[in-house]
């Protein structure tokens, strides 16, 4: 029960103190569900000169594309290649087509339809996740995406919003405002499509209050999922150049776990948590290095909640 006397059973699928998306999927489909990253070859208005030409400072030339898609042209072959990288699959395993690289609603509707249809042509695919940015959402595109809604099918739009503080969005060179993020989330909600937002904790210049404000605003919006990342430096990004000059502070593991738990305590309990930290391979990750020990970080987060005796939604003030 939270301090308002409400309780929506966070961790209802796993016993964890938060609603973890992986556990929700396993409970819903009674099998392992893996995401198959796709690079559909689309671009981004923050790179092609429409909004900006340099991109977000944390974005590499690959636009967050998975290495499993590298050099593979067709969507089907990218998906097959991703399946071959998973070791723990069996005949029951299901997959979600995950349009991950760049902005996957940034093309005419008829082209997007062709790409999404191609990804969904395999019977083992039980979902469609589309990563994009707030200024690439329109009614026309939402009408198309809404067509894919059906029973026992995971349909999600992943929206990079990163923060609700406009100064932080400027620092990240996002090329959109927090107001635009809110407008897009509300528009997606009109089409009844679940939305998962991406946020970063530990952006230089953000205070603890700023991060908690982001959590409070997200909880007040029709958001269904969240990916939380820590600020980390990836090789060959503008952020690497800035870091080499300014040497701003990056969160230690202890600081991140503390801020993350504070953040999750403010999240509405029904929001599923798709990611608890940034996840980059050692080869491309510069700093901090603690996230390469994923199991240790996850355990530290669960231990922190246990010590506090709290859980997702503990400090959520609204109704649910
Ligand atoms: S919106 Fe996405 S793809 Fe575009 S520059 Fe930013 S992180 Fe990269």
Coordinates of N, CA and C and ligand atoms in Angstrom, one line a residue, residues 44 46-47 55-56 58-59 63-64 102-103 133 174, ligand 1:
X44 N 16.5 10.2 -39.2 CA 16.0 10.9 -38.0 C 16.1 12.4 -38.4
X46 N 16.6 14.8 -36.5 CA 17.6 15.5 -35.8 C 19.0 15.2 -36.4
X47 N 19.0 14.5 -37.5 CA 20.3 14.2 -38.1 C 20.3 14.6 -39.6
X55 N 22.5 15.4 -34.5 CA 21.9 14.4 -33.7 C 22.0 14.6 -32.2
X56 N 21.4 13.8 -31.4 CA 21.6 13.9 -29.9 C 23.0 13.6 -29.6
X58 N 24.4 11.9 -27.3 CA 24.7 10.6 -26.9 C 24.6 9.5 -28.0
X59 N 24.1 10.0 -29.2 CA 23.8 9.0 -30.2 C 25.0 8.8 -31.1
X63 N 22.9 5.2 -34.7 CA 21.5 5.5 -34.2 C 20.9 4.5 -33.3
X64 N 21.7 3.9 -32.4 CA 21.3 2.9 -31.4 C 21.0 1.6 -32.1
X102 N 17.4 4.5 -35.1 CA 16.9 5.8 -35.7 C 15.4 6.1 -35.3
X103 N 14.7 6.8 -36.2 CA 13.3 7.1 -35.9 C 12.4 6.4 -36.8
X133 N 10.7 9.4 -32.0 CA 10.8 10.6 -31.2 C 9.5 11.4 -31.2
X174 N 18.4 17.5 -28.2 CA 17.3 16.7 -28.7 C 16.5 17.3 -29.8
Ligands
LIG1 S1 16.5 11.0 -32.0 FE1 17.4 9.0 -31.8 S2 18.3 8.5 -33.8 FE2 17.9 10.7 -33.7 S3 19.8 11.6 -33.1 FE3 18.6 11.3 -31.2 S4 19.1 9.3 -30.4 FE4 19.9 9.4 -32.5

